[in-house]
Amino acid sequence: MNQESVMPAGVAGAAGVVAGTYSTTQAQTGRGDFVTHAVPELVLDLQGIVGNRHHGRMRAAGPREPWLPKGALIRNDRQLSILSVEELALIAAGLTLPESAPELIGANLVVEGIAGLSRIAPGSHLAFGGTWGGRGKFDGGAVLRVEAYNKPCRGPGRKLAEAHARPELEFDFVKVAASLRGLVLSVTMPGVIRRGDAVIVVGPLTAP
């Protein structure tokens, strides 16, 4: 974990705290719908959140990989998603909503205190828990790898539109959430993440 940190402006040496943990499961509708709900903790193995809809070593290629055959099995680089309290507030303000509920946007983790979360470079790691504070050896619960920025799509916008009876939010969300949608992650070191855990950003190893 003692890597040279080279981070975008606004997130160098960032530290924060877990403000919420959420899991997504099959809804009881019989229509293939899913529901995201708050949970006390996230139990992680190397395939993601145990019991979560995105759990798995592989996933099917889709619209995010238009150059690949649709449905082809690829590495699951979208095991978890993370948002920040600060960026959720900006999304809510842009949509003139009292709040952007993480459950409606499909978050697995919400953190507070990390400015510019959505700009953290791919290849960085987020280390959860422990008292190490980014110095010496990690002594916490789990480590996640930043895979990519999570580009906004109409799905969460549709849920916001339904929840607030405002059809325009389906499309407005995509515009307003641009550069604020958080990140997708994979598990580097499995463990347990709980609300209140410290979060330390560890930058990617770069060439000298």
PDB file of C-alpha atoms in Angstrom:
ATOM      1  CA  MET A   1       0.000   0.000   0.000  1.00  0.00           C
ATOM      2  CA  ASN A   2       3.012   2.346   0.194  1.00  0.00           C
ATOM      3  CA  GLN A   3       2.593   3.605  -3.334  1.00  0.00           C
ATOM      4  CA  GLU A   4       3.444   6.976  -4.789  1.00  0.00           C
ATOM      5  CA  SER A   5       0.225   8.969  -4.900  1.00  0.00           C
ATOM      6  CA  VAL A   6      -0.425  10.998  -8.036  1.00  0.00           C
ATOM      7  CA  MET A   7      -4.020  12.207  -7.795  1.00  0.00           C
ATOM      8  CA  PRO A   8      -6.145  14.783  -9.614  1.00  0.00           C
ATOM      9  CA  ALA A   9      -6.519  18.219  -8.057  1.00  0.00           C
ATOM     10  CA  GLY A  10      -8.907  18.204  -5.138  1.00  0.00           C
ATOM     11  CA  VAL A  11      -8.410  14.603  -4.007  1.00  0.00           C
ATOM     12  CA  ALA A  12      -4.680  14.252  -3.269  1.00  0.00           C
ATOM     13  CA  GLY A  13      -4.232  12.484   0.054  1.00  0.00           C
ATOM     14  CA  ALA A  14      -7.985  12.451   0.537  1.00  0.00           C
ATOM     15  CA  ALA A  15      -9.540  10.923   3.630  1.00  0.00           C
ATOM     16  CA  GLY A  16     -13.212  10.581   4.493  1.00  0.00           C
ATOM     17  CA  VAL A  17     -15.755   8.437   6.273  1.00  0.00           C
ATOM     18  CA  VAL A  18     -18.421   5.947   5.170  1.00  0.00           C
ATOM     19  CA  ALA A  19     -21.817   7.653   5.463  1.00  0.00           C
ATOM     20  CA  GLY A  20     -23.962   4.797   4.129  1.00  0.00           C
ATOM     21  CA  THR A  21     -23.903   1.185   2.923  1.00  0.00           C
ATOM     22  CA  TYR A  22     -26.462  -0.244   0.482  1.00  0.00           C
ATOM     23  CA  SER A  23     -27.170  -3.476  -1.364  1.00  0.00           C
ATOM     24  CA  THR A  24     -29.292  -4.179  -4.443  1.00  0.00           C
ATOM     25  CA  THR A  25     -31.467  -7.283  -4.658  1.00  0.00           C
ATOM     26  CA  GLN A  26     -34.344  -8.712  -6.669  1.00  0.00           C
ATOM     27  CA  ALA A  27     -37.649  -6.916  -6.058  1.00  0.00           C
ATOM     28  CA  GLN A  28     -40.741  -8.935  -5.183  1.00  0.00           C
ATOM     29  CA  THR A  29     -42.609  -7.873  -8.321  1.00  0.00           C
ATOM     30  CA  GLY A  30     -41.952 -10.799 -10.633  1.00  0.00           C
ATOM     31  CA  ARG A  31     -40.903  -8.357 -13.371  1.00  0.00           C
ATOM     32  CA  GLY A  32     -37.133  -8.574 -13.009  1.00  0.00           C
ATOM     33  CA  ASP A  33     -37.029  -5.283 -11.083  1.00  0.00           C
ATOM     34  CA  PHE A  34     -34.387  -4.568  -8.459  1.00  0.00           C
ATOM     35  CA  VAL A  35     -34.444  -2.564  -5.244  1.00  0.00           C
ATOM     36  CA  THR A  36     -31.561  -0.903  -3.406  1.00  0.00           C
ATOM     37  CA  HIS A  37     -31.845  -0.680   0.359  1.00  0.00           C
ATOM     38  CA  ALA A  38     -29.678   0.432   3.279  1.00  0.00           C
ATOM     39  CA  VAL A  39     -27.864  -2.363   5.121  1.00  0.00           C
ATOM     40  CA  PRO A  40     -25.796  -2.337   8.349  1.00  0.00           C
ATOM     41  CA  GLU A  41     -22.642  -3.501   6.576  1.00  0.00           C
ATOM     42  CA  LEU A  42     -21.263  -4.806   3.304  1.00  0.00           C
ATOM     43  CA  VAL A  43     -19.664  -8.243   3.406  1.00  0.00           C
ATOM     44  CA  LEU A  44     -17.233  -8.516   0.497  1.00  0.00           C
ATOM     45  CA  ASP A  45     -15.487 -11.416  -1.148  1.00  0.00           C
ATOM     46  CA  LEU A  46     -13.393 -11.217  -4.310  1.00  0.00           C
ATOM     47  CA  GLN A  47     -16.571 -11.231  -6.428  1.00  0.00           C
ATOM     48  CA  GLY A  48     -18.137  -8.191  -4.798  1.00  0.00           C
ATOM     49  CA  ILE A  49     -20.919  -7.774  -2.216  1.00  0.00           C
ATOM     50  CA  VAL A  50     -22.221 -11.130  -1.049  1.00  0.00           C
ATOM     51  CA  GLY A  51     -25.898 -11.387  -2.032  1.00  0.00           C
ATOM     52  CA  ASN A  52     -25.853  -8.296  -4.273  1.00  0.00           C
ATOM     53  CA  ARG A  53     -27.126  -8.303  -7.864  1.00  0.00           C
ATOM     54  CA  HIS A  54     -23.687  -7.297  -9.196  1.00  0.00           C
ATOM     55  CA  HIS A  55     -21.863 -10.049  -7.313  1.00  0.00           C
ATOM     56  CA  GLY A  56     -19.757 -12.202  -9.598  1.00  0.00           C
ATOM     57  CA  ARG A  57     -16.360 -12.672 -11.192  1.00  0.00           C
ATOM     58  CA  MET A  58     -17.734 -12.115 -14.699  1.00  0.00           C
ATOM     59  CA  ARG A  59     -20.444  -9.970 -16.281  1.00  0.00           C
ATOM     60  CA  ALA A  60     -22.016  -9.670 -19.704  1.00  0.00           C
ATOM     61  CA  ALA A  61     -20.764  -6.985 -22.096  1.00  0.00           C
ATOM     62  CA  GLY A  62     -23.399  -4.352 -22.763  1.00  0.00           C
ATOM     63  CA  PRO A  63     -23.883  -0.757 -23.982  1.00  0.00           C
ATOM     64  CA  ARG A  64     -20.751   0.416 -22.155  1.00  0.00           C
ATOM     65  CA  GLU A  65     -18.650  -1.870 -24.395  1.00  0.00           C
ATOM     66  CA  PRO A  66     -20.128  -1.241 -27.868  1.00  0.00           C
ATOM     67  CA  TRP A  67     -17.014  -2.705 -29.541  1.00  0.00           C
ATOM     68  CA  LEU A  68     -17.603  -6.122 -27.958  1.00  0.00           C
ATOM     69  CA  PRO A  69     -20.262  -8.692 -28.911  1.00  0.00           C
ATOM     70  CA  LYS A  70     -23.309  -8.033 -26.755  1.00  0.00           C
ATOM     71  CA  GLY A  71     -23.528 -10.568 -23.934  1.00  0.00           C
ATOM     72  CA  ALA A  72     -19.898 -11.689 -24.183  1.00  0.00           C
ATOM     73  CA  LEU A  73     -18.503 -12.656 -20.769  1.00  0.00           C
ATOM     74  CA  ILE A  74     -15.918 -10.175 -19.498  1.00  0.00           C
ATOM     75  CA  ARG A  75     -14.258  -9.423 -16.154  1.00  0.00           C
ATOM     76  CA  ASN A  76     -16.677  -7.840 -13.710  1.00  0.00           C
ATOM     77  CA  ASP A  77     -15.230  -4.372 -13.194  1.00  0.00           C
ATOM     78  CA  ARG A  78     -18.531  -3.033 -11.815  1.00  0.00           C
ATOM     79  CA  GLN A  79     -18.854  -4.987  -8.579  1.00  0.00           C
ATOM     80  CA  LEU A  80     -19.703  -1.894  -6.509  1.00  0.00           C
ATOM     81  CA  SER A  81     -20.604   1.747  -7.024  1.00  0.00           C
ATOM     82  CA  ILE A  82     -19.710   4.658  -4.761  1.00  0.00           C
ATOM     83  CA  LEU A  83     -21.070   8.200  -4.439  1.00  0.00           C
ATOM     84  CA  SER A  84     -20.275  11.105  -2.125  1.00  0.00           C
ATOM     85  CA  VAL A  85     -22.520  13.150   0.148  1.00  0.00           C
ATOM     86  CA  GLU A  86     -21.123  16.306  -1.408  1.00  0.00           C
ATOM     87  CA  GLU A  87     -21.774  15.302  -5.022  1.00  0.00           C
ATOM     88  CA  LEU A  88     -25.245  13.962  -4.185  1.00  0.00           C
ATOM     89  CA  ALA A  89     -26.049  17.398  -2.766  1.00  0.00           C
ATOM     90  CA  LEU A  90     -24.907  19.049  -5.998  1.00  0.00           C
ATOM     91  CA  ILE A  91     -27.101  16.692  -8.034  1.00  0.00           C
ATOM     92  CA  ALA A  92     -30.090  17.451  -5.796  1.00  0.00           C
ATOM     93  CA  ALA A  93     -29.541  21.197  -6.143  1.00  0.00           C
ATOM     94  CA  GLY A  94     -29.255  20.909  -9.918  1.00  0.00           C
ATOM     95  CA  LEU A  95     -32.558  19.023 -10.060  1.00  0.00           C
ATOM     96  CA  THR A  96     -34.248  21.290  -7.471  1.00  0.00           C
ATOM     97  CA  LEU A  97     -34.846  18.332  -5.155  1.00  0.00           C
ATOM     98  CA  PRO A  98     -34.526  18.324  -1.358  1.00  0.00           C
ATOM     99  CA  GLU A  99     -32.117  15.381  -1.658  1.00  0.00           C
ATOM    100  CA  SER A 100     -30.782  12.725  -4.037  1.00  0.00           C
ATOM    101  CA  ALA A 101     -31.543   9.493  -2.224  1.00  0.00           C
ATOM    102  CA  PRO A 102     -28.671   7.020  -2.727  1.00  0.00           C
ATOM    103  CA  GLU A 103     -31.174   4.143  -2.928  1.00  0.00           C
ATOM    104  CA  LEU A 104     -32.773   5.651  -6.036  1.00  0.00           C
ATOM    105  CA  ILE A 105     -29.428   6.111  -7.756  1.00  0.00           C
ATOM    106  CA  GLY A 106     -28.242   2.573  -7.016  1.00  0.00           C
ATOM    107  CA  ALA A 107     -25.318   3.364  -4.718  1.00  0.00           C
ATOM    108  CA  ASN A 108     -23.560   0.677  -2.710  1.00  0.00           C
ATOM    109  CA  LEU A 109     -21.379   3.088  -0.774  1.00  0.00           C
ATOM    110  CA  VAL A 110     -21.764   6.745   0.147  1.00  0.00           C
ATOM    111  CA  VAL A 111     -18.767   8.550   1.627  1.00  0.00           C
ATOM    112  CA  GLU A 112     -18.356  11.990   3.128  1.00  0.00           C
ATOM    113  CA  GLY A 113     -15.351  14.278   3.197  1.00  0.00           C
ATOM    114  CA  ILE A 114     -13.645  13.328  -0.087  1.00  0.00           C
ATOM    115  CA  ALA A 115     -13.860  16.307  -2.396  1.00  0.00           C
ATOM    116  CA  GLY A 116     -13.970  15.484  -6.090  1.00  0.00           C
ATOM    117  CA  LEU A 117     -14.703  11.799  -5.553  1.00  0.00           C
ATOM    118  CA  SER A 118     -15.773  11.337  -9.183  1.00  0.00           C
ATOM    119  CA  ARG A 119     -12.348  12.578 -10.361  1.00  0.00           C
ATOM    120  CA  ILE A 120     -10.264   9.969  -8.542  1.00  0.00           C
ATOM    121  CA  ALA A 121      -8.012   8.285 -11.092  1.00  0.00           C
ATOM    122  CA  PRO A 122      -8.673   4.693 -12.201  1.00  0.00           C
ATOM    123  CA  GLY A 123      -6.120   2.376 -10.665  1.00  0.00           C
ATOM    124  CA  SER A 124      -6.356   4.148  -7.309  1.00  0.00           C
ATOM    125  CA  HIS A 125      -7.477   2.233  -4.229  1.00  0.00           C
ATOM    126  CA  LEU A 126      -9.915   3.094  -1.467  1.00  0.00           C
ATOM    127  CA  ALA A 127      -8.933   1.560   1.875  1.00  0.00           C
ATOM    128  CA  PHE A 128     -11.761   1.186   4.399  1.00  0.00           C
ATOM    129  CA  GLY A 129     -11.508   0.974   8.179  1.00  0.00           C
ATOM    130  CA  GLY A 130      -8.600   0.744  10.558  1.00  0.00           C
ATOM    131  CA  THR A 131      -6.586   3.399  12.329  1.00  0.00           C
ATOM    132  CA  TRP A 132      -3.571   3.573  10.024  1.00  0.00           C
ATOM    133  CA  GLY A 133      -4.573   6.951   8.528  1.00  0.00           C
ATOM    134  CA  GLY A 134      -2.661   6.303   5.317  1.00  0.00           C
ATOM    135  CA  ARG A 135       0.692   5.778   7.053  1.00  0.00           C
ATOM    136  CA  GLY A 136       2.497   2.478   7.419  1.00  0.00           C
ATOM    137  CA  LYS A 137       0.600  -0.764   6.876  1.00  0.00           C
ATOM    138  CA  PHE A 138      -3.147  -0.939   6.275  1.00  0.00           C
ATOM    139  CA  ASP A 139      -4.984  -2.370   9.298  1.00  0.00           C
ATOM    140  CA  GLY A 140      -8.598  -1.993   8.176  1.00  0.00           C
ATOM    141  CA  GLY A 141     -11.438  -4.051   6.797  1.00  0.00           C
ATOM    142  CA  ALA A 142     -11.368  -4.007   2.970  1.00  0.00           C
ATOM    143  CA  VAL A 143      -9.684  -2.444  -0.062  1.00  0.00           C
ATOM    144  CA  LEU A 144     -11.448  -1.558  -3.315  1.00  0.00           C
ATOM    145  CA  ARG A 145      -9.924  -0.659  -6.677  1.00  0.00           C
ATOM    146  CA  VAL A 146     -11.216   2.305  -8.696  1.00  0.00           C
ATOM    147  CA  GLU A 147     -12.110   0.961 -12.126  1.00  0.00           C
ATOM    148  CA  ALA A 148     -13.811   3.890 -13.866  1.00  0.00           C
ATOM    149  CA  TYR A 149     -16.092   6.878 -13.627  1.00  0.00           C
ATOM    150  CA  ASN A 150     -19.743   5.780 -13.471  1.00  0.00           C
ATOM    151  CA  LYS A 151     -21.358   7.633 -16.373  1.00  0.00           C
ATOM    152  CA  PRO A 152     -24.968   8.725 -15.664  1.00  0.00           C
ATOM    153  CA  CYS A 153     -27.771   6.867 -17.425  1.00  0.00           C
ATOM    154  CA  ARG A 154     -31.551   7.162 -17.569  1.00  0.00           C
ATOM    155  CA  GLY A 155     -32.242   4.254 -15.197  1.00  0.00           C
ATOM    156  CA  PRO A 156     -31.617   6.183 -11.959  1.00  0.00           C
ATOM    157  CA  GLY A 157     -33.255   9.229 -13.523  1.00  0.00           C
ATOM    158  CA  ARG A 158     -36.360   7.139 -14.119  1.00  0.00           C
ATOM    159  CA  LYS A 159     -36.458   6.102 -10.463  1.00  0.00           C
ATOM    160  CA  LEU A 160     -36.105   9.734  -9.379  1.00  0.00           C
ATOM    161  CA  ALA A 161     -38.875  10.726 -11.780  1.00  0.00           C
ATOM    162  CA  GLU A 162     -41.205   8.081 -10.356  1.00  0.00           C
ATOM    163  CA  ALA A 163     -40.382   8.918  -6.740  1.00  0.00           C
ATOM    164  CA  HIS A 164     -40.983  12.646  -7.174  1.00  0.00           C
ATOM    165  CA  ALA A 165     -43.729  12.496  -9.838  1.00  0.00           C
ATOM    166  CA  ARG A 166     -41.598  14.611 -12.172  1.00  0.00           C
ATOM    167  CA  PRO A 167     -41.176  12.847 -15.557  1.00  0.00           C
ATOM    168  CA  GLU A 168     -38.541  15.317 -16.742  1.00  0.00           C
ATOM    169  CA  LEU A 169     -36.076  14.024 -14.157  1.00  0.00           C
ATOM    170  CA  GLU A 170     -35.435  10.896 -16.227  1.00  0.00           C
ATOM    171  CA  PHE A 171     -33.505  12.954 -18.763  1.00  0.00           C
ATOM    172  CA  ASP A 172     -32.459  15.875 -16.543  1.00  0.00           C
ATOM    173  CA  PHE A 173     -30.567  13.518 -14.247  1.00  0.00           C
ATOM    174  CA  VAL A 174     -28.223  12.466 -17.058  1.00  0.00           C
ATOM    175  CA  LYS A 175     -27.269  16.108 -17.703  1.00  0.00           C
ATOM    176  CA  VAL A 176     -27.044  17.311 -14.121  1.00  0.00           C
ATOM    177  CA  ALA A 177     -25.160  14.254 -12.818  1.00  0.00           C
ATOM    178  CA  ALA A 178     -22.441  14.472 -15.469  1.00  0.00           C
ATOM    179  CA  SER A 179     -19.050  14.504 -13.666  1.00  0.00           C
ATOM    180  CA  LEU A 180     -20.845  13.868 -10.330  1.00  0.00           C
ATOM    181  CA  ARG A 181     -22.022  10.244 -10.717  1.00  0.00           C
ATOM    182  CA  GLY A 182     -19.288   8.615  -8.637  1.00  0.00           C
ATOM    183  CA  LEU A 183     -17.170   5.568  -9.438  1.00  0.00           C
ATOM    184  CA  VAL A 184     -17.401   1.844 -10.080  1.00  0.00           C
ATOM    185  CA  LEU A 185     -15.120  -0.419  -8.096  1.00  0.00           C
ATOM    186  CA  SER A 186     -13.848  -3.966  -7.776  1.00  0.00           C
ATOM    187  CA  VAL A 187     -12.614  -5.805  -4.694  1.00  0.00           C
ATOM    188  CA  THR A 188      -8.862  -5.987  -4.172  1.00  0.00           C
ATOM    189  CA  MET A 189      -8.926  -7.206  -0.568  1.00  0.00           C
ATOM    190  CA  PRO A 190     -12.174  -8.710   0.779  1.00  0.00           C
ATOM    191  CA  GLY A 191     -13.595  -7.899   4.174  1.00  0.00           C
ATOM    192  CA  VAL A 192     -16.393  -5.914   5.811  1.00  0.00           C
ATOM    193  CA  ILE A 193     -17.270  -2.230   5.348  1.00  0.00           C
ATOM    194  CA  ARG A 194     -19.467  -0.453   7.897  1.00  0.00           C
ATOM    195  CA  ARG A 195     -20.931   3.004   8.307  1.00  0.00           C
ATOM    196  CA  GLY A 196     -18.439   5.181  10.160  1.00  0.00           C
ATOM    197  CA  ASP A 197     -15.373   3.431   8.738  1.00  0.00           C
ATOM    198  CA  ALA A 198     -12.527   5.675   7.683  1.00  0.00           C
ATOM    199  CA  VAL A 199     -11.745   5.865   3.946  1.00  0.00           C
ATOM    200  CA  ILE A 200      -8.254   6.594   2.652  1.00  0.00           C
ATOM    201  CA  VAL A 201      -7.480   7.229  -1.035  1.00  0.00           C
ATOM    202  CA  VAL A 202      -4.266   5.548  -2.211  1.00  0.00           C
ATOM    203  CA  GLY A 203      -3.055   6.758  -5.581  1.00  0.00           C
ATOM    204  CA  PRO A 204      -2.025   4.474  -8.453  1.00  0.00           C
ATOM    205  CA  LEU A 205       1.594   3.465  -8.941  1.00  0.00           C
ATOM    206  CA  THR A 206       3.015   5.573 -11.771  1.00  0.00           C
ATOM    207  CA  ALA A 207       6.157   5.423 -13.881  1.00  0.00           C
ATOM    208  CA  PRO A 208       9.095   7.468 -12.546  1.00  0.00           C
TER     209      PRO A 208
END
